[in-house]
CSV table of N, CA and C in Angstrom, one decimal:
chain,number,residue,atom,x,y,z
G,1,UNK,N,106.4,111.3,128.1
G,1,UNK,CA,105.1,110.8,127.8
G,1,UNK,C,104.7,111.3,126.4
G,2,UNK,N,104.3,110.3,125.6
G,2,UNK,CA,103.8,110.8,123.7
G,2,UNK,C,103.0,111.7,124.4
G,3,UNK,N,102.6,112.4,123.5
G,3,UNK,CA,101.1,113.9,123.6
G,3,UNK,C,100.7,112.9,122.8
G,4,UNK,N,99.0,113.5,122.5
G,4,UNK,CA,97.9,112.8,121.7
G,4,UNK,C,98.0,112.8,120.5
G,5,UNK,N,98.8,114.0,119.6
G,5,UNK,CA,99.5,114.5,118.8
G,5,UNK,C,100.6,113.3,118.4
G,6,UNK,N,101.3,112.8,118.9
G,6,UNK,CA,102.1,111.9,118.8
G,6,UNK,C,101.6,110.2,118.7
G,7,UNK,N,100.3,110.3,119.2
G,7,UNK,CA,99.9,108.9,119.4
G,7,UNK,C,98.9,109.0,117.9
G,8,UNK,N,98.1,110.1,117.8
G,8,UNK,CA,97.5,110.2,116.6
G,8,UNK,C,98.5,109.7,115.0
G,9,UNK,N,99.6,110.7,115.2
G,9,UNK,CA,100.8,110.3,114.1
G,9,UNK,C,101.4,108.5,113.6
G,10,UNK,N,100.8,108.2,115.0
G,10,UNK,CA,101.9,106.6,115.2
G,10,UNK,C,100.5,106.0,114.7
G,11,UNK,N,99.1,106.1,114.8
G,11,UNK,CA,98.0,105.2,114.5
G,11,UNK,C,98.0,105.6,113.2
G,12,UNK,N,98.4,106.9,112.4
G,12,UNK,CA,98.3,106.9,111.0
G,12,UNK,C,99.8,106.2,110.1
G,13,UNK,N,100.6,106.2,110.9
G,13,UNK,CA,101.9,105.7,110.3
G,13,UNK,C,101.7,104.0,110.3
G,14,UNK,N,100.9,103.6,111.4
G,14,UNK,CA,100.4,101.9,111.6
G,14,UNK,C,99.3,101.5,110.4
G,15,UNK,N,98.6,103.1,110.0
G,15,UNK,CA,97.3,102.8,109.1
G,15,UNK,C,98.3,102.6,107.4
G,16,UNK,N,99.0,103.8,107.5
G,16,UNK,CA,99.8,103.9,105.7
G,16,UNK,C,100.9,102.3,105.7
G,17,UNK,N,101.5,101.7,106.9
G,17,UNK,CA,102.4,100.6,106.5
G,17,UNK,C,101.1,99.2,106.6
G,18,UNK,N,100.1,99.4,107.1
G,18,UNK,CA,99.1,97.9,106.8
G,18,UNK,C,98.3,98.6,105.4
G,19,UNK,N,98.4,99.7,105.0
G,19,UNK,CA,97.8,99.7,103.6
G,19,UNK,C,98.9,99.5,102.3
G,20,UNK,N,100.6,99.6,103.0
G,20,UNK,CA,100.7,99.0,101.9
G,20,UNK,C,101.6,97.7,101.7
G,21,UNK,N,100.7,96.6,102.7
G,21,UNK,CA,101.5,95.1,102.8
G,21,UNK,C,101.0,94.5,102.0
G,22,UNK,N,101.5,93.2,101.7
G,22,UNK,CA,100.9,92.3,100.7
G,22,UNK,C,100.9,90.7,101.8
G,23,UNK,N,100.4,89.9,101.1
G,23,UNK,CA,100.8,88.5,101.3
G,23,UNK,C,99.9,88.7,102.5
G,24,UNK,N,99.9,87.4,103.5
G,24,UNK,CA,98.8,87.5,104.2
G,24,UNK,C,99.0,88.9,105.2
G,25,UNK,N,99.7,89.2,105.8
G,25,UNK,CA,98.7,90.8,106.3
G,25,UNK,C,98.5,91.5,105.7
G,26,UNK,N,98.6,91.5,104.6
G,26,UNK,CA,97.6,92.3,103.7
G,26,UNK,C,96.1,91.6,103.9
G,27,UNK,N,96.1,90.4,103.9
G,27,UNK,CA,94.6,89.8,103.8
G,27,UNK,C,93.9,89.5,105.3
G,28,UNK,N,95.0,89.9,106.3
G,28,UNK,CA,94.9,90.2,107.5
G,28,UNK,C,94.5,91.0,107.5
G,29,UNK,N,94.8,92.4,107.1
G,29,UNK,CA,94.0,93.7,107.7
G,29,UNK,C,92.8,94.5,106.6
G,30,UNK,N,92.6,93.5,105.7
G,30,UNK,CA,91.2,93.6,105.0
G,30,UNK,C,90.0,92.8,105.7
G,31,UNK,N,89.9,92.9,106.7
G,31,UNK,CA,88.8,93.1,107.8
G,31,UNK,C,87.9,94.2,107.9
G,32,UNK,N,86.4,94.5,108.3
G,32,UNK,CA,86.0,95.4,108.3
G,32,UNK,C,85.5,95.2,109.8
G,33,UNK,N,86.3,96.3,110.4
G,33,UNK,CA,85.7,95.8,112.1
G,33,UNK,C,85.8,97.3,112.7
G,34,UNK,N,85.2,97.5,114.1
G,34,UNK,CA,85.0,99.0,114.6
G,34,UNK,C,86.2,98.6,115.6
G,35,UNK,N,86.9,99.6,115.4
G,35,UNK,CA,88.3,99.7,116.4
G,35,UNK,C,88.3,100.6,117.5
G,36,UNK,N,89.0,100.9,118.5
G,36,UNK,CA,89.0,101.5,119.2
G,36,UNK,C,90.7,101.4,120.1
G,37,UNK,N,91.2,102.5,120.5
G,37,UNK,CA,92.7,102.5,121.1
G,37,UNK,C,92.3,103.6,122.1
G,38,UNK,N,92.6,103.1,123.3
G,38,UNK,CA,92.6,103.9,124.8
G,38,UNK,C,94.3,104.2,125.5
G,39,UNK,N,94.1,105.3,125.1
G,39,UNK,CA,96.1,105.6,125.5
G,39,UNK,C,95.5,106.0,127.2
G,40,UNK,N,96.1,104.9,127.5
G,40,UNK,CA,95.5,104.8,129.1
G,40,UNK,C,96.6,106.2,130.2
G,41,UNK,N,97.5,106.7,129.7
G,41,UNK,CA,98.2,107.7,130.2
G,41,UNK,C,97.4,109.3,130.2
G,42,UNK,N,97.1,109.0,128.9
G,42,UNK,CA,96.8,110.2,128.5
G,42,UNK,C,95.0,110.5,128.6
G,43,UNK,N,94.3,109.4,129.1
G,43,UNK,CA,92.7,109.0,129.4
G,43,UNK,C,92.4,109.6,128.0
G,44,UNK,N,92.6,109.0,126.9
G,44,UNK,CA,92.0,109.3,125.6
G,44,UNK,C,91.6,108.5,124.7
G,45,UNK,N,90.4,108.1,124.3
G,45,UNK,CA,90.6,107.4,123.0
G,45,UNK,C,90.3,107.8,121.9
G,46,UNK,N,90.6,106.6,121.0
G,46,UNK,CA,90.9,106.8,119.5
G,46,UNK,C,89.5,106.0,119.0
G,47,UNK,N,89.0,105.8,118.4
G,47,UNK,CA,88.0,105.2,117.4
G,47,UNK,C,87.7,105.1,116.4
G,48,UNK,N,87.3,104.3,115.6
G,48,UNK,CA,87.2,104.2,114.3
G,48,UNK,C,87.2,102.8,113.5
G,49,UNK,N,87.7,102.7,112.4
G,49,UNK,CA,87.5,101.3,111.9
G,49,UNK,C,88.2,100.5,111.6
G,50,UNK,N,88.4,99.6,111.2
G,50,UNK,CA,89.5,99.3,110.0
G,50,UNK,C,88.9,98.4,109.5
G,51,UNK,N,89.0,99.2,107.9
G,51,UNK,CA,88.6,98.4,106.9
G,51,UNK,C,89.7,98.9,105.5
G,52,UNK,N,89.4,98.3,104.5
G,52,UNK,CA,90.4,98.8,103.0
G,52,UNK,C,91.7,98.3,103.4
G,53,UNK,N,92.1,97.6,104.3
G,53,UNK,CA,93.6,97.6,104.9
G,53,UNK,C,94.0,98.3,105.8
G,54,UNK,N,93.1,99.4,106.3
G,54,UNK,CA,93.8,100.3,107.1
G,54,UNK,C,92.8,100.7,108.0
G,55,UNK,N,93.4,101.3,108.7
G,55,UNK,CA,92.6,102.2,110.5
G,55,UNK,C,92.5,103.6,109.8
G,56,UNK,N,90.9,103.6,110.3
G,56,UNK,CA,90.5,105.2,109.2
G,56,UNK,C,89.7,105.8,110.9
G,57,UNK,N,90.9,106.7,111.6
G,57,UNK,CA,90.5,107.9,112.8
G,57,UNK,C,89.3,108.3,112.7
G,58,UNK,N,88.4,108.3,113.4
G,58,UNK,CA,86.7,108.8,112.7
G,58,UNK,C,86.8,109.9,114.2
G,59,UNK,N,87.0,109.3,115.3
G,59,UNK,CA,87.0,110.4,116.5
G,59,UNK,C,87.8,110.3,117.2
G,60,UNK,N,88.4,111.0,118.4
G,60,UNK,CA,88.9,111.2,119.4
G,60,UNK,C,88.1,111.8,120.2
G,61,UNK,N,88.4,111.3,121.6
G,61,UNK,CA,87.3,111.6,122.9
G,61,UNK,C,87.9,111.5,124.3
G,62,UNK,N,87.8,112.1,125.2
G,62,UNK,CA,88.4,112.1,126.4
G,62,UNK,C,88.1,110.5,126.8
G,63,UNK,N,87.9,110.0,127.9
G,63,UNK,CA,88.1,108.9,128.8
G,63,UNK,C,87.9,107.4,128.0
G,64,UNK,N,87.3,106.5,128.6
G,64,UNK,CA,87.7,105.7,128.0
G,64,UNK,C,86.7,105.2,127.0
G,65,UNK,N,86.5,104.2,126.2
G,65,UNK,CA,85.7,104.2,124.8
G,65,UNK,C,84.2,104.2,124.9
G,66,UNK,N,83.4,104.9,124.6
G,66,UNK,CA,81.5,104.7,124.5
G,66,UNK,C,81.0,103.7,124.3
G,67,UNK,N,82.0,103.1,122.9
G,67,UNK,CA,81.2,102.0,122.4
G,67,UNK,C,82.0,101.0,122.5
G,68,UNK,N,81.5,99.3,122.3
G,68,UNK,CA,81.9,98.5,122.5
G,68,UNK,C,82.7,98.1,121.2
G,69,UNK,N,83.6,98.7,120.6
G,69,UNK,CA,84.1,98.2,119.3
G,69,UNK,C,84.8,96.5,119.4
G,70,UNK,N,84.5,96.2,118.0
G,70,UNK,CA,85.1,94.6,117.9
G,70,UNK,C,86.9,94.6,118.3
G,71,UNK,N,87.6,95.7,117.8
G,71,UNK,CA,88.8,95.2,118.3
G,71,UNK,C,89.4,96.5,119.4
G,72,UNK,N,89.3,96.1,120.1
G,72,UNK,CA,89.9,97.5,121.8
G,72,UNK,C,91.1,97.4,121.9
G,73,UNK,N,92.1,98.1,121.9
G,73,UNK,CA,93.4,98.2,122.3
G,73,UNK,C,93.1,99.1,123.6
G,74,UNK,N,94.1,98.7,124.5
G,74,UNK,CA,94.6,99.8,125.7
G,74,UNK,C,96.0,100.0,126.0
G,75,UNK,N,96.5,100.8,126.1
G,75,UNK,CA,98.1,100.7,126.0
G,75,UNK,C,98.3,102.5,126.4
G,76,UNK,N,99.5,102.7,127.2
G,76,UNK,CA,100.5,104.0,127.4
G,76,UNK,C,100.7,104.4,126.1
G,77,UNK,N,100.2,105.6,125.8
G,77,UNK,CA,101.0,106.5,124.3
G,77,UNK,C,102.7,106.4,124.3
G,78,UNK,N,103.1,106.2,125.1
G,78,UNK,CA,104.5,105.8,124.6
G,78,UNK,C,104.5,104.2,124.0
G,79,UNK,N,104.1,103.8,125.0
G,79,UNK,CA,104.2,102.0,124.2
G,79,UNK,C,103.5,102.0,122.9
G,80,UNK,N,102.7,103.0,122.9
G,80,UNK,CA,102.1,103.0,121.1
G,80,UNK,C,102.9,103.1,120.2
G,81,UNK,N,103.5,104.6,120.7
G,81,UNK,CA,104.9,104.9,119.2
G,81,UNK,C,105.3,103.9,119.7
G,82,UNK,N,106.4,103.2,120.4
G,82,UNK,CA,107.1,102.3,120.4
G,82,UNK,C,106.9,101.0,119.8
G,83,UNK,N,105.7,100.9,120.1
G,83,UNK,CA,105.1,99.1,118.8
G,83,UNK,C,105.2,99.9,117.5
G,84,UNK,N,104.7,100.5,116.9
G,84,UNK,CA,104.6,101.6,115.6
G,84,UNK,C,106.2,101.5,114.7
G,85,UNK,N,107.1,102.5,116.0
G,85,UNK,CA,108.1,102.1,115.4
G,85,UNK,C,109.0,100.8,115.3
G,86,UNK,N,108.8,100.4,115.6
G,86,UNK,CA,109.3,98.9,116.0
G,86,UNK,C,110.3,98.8,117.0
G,87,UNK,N,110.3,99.2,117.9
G,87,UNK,CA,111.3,99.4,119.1
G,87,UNK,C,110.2,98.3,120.4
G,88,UNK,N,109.1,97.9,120.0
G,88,UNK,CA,108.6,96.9,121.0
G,88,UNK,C,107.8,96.2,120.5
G,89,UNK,N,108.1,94.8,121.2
G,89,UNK,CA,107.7,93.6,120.3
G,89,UNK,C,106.0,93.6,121.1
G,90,UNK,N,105.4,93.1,119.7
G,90,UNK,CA,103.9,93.4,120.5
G,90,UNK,C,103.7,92.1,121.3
G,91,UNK,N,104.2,91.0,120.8
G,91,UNK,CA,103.8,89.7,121.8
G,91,UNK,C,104.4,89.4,123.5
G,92,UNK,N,105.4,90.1,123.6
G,92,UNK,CA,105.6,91.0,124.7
G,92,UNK,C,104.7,91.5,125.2
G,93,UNK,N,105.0,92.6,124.8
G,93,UNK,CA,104.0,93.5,125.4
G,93,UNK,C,102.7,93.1,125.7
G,94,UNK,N,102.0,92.5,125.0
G,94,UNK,CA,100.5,92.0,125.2
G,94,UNK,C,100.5,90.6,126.4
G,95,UNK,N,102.0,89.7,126.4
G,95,UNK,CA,101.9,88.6,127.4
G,95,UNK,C,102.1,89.6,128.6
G,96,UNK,N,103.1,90.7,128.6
G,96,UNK,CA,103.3,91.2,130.1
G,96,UNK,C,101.9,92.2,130.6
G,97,UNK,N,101.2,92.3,129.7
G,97,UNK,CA,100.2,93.2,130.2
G,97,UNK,C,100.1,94.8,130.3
G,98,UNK,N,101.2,94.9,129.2
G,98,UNK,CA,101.6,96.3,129.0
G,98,UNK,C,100.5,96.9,127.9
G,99,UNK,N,100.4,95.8,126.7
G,99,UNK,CA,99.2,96.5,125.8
G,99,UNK,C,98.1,95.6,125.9
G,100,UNK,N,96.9,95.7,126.1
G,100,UNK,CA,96.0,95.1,126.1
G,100,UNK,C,95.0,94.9,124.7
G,101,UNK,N,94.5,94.1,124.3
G,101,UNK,CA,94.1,93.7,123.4
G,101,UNK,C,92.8,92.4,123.2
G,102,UNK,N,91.1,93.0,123.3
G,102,UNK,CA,90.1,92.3,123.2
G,102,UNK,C,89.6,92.5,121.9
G,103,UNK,N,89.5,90.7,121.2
G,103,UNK,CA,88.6,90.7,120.1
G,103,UNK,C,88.1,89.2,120.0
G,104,UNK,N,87.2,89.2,119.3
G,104,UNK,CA,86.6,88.1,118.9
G,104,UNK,C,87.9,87.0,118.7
G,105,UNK,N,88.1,85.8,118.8
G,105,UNK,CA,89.1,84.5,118.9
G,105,UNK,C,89.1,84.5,117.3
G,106,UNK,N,88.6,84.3,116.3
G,106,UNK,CA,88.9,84.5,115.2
G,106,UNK,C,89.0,85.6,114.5
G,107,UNK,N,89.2,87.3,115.3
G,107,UNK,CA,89.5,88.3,115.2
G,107,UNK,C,91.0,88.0,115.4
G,108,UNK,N,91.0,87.5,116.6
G,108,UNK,CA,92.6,87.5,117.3
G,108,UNK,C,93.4,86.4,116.4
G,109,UNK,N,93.1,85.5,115.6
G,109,UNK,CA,93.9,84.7,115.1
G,109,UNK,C,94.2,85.7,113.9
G,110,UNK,N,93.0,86.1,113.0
G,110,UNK,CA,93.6,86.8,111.7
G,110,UNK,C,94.9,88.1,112.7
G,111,UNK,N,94.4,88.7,113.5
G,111,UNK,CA,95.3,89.9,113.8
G,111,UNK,C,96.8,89.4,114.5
G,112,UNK,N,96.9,88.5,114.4
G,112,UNK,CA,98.3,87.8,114.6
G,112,UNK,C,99.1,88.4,113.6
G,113,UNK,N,98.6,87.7,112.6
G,113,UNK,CA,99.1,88.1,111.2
G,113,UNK,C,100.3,89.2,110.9
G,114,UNK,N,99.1,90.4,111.7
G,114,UNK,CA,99.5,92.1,111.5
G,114,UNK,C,100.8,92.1,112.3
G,115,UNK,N,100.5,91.4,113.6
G,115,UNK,CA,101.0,92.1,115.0
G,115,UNK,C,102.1,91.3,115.0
């Protein structure tokens, strides 16, 4: 099972490769929206934003997210490093119900892009 330590690493390694894409995910992930990732193993989430191209960590908090952010991920800290590294395909994962993923319909169309 990833530690939080591990899952933190994989959301900043997902933030440094969408800050340095070009062509449309680059213009995919110049969005400014409140994020939020629930590593459902480990009952923790992640929060924060993404905007400038990239996911900027603002907190971490035990259970599951306070606020309603525009894009929510829920996913096992292992399936995280694993989309990150690219060892799992996210449209997989998101059709079998392994990562979960709520946003606005023209949130979800640009974030195709990325994913």
């Amino acid at each position: 099972m990833a530690t939080i330590e591990e899952c933190r690493a994989a959301l900043d390694k997902l933030s440094h490769t969408m800050g340095g894409a070009e062509g449309d995910v680059r213009a995919a992930a110049a969005m400014d929206r409140t994020v939020s990732c629930h590593i459902t193993d480990l009952d923790v989430t992640f929060a924060g934003r993404l905007t400038g191209g990239r996911i900027e960590v603002e907190d971490t908090f035990p259970g599951p997210p306070r606020d309603r952010a525009q894009i929510r991920l829920a996913m096992a800290g292992d399936d995280l490093v694993a989309l990150v590294d690219g060892e799992l395909n996210f449209a997989g994962a998101w059709g079998s119900g392994r990562v979960k993923l709520d946003a606005h319909l023209l949130d979800l169309f640009r974030l195709r892009k990325l994913l």
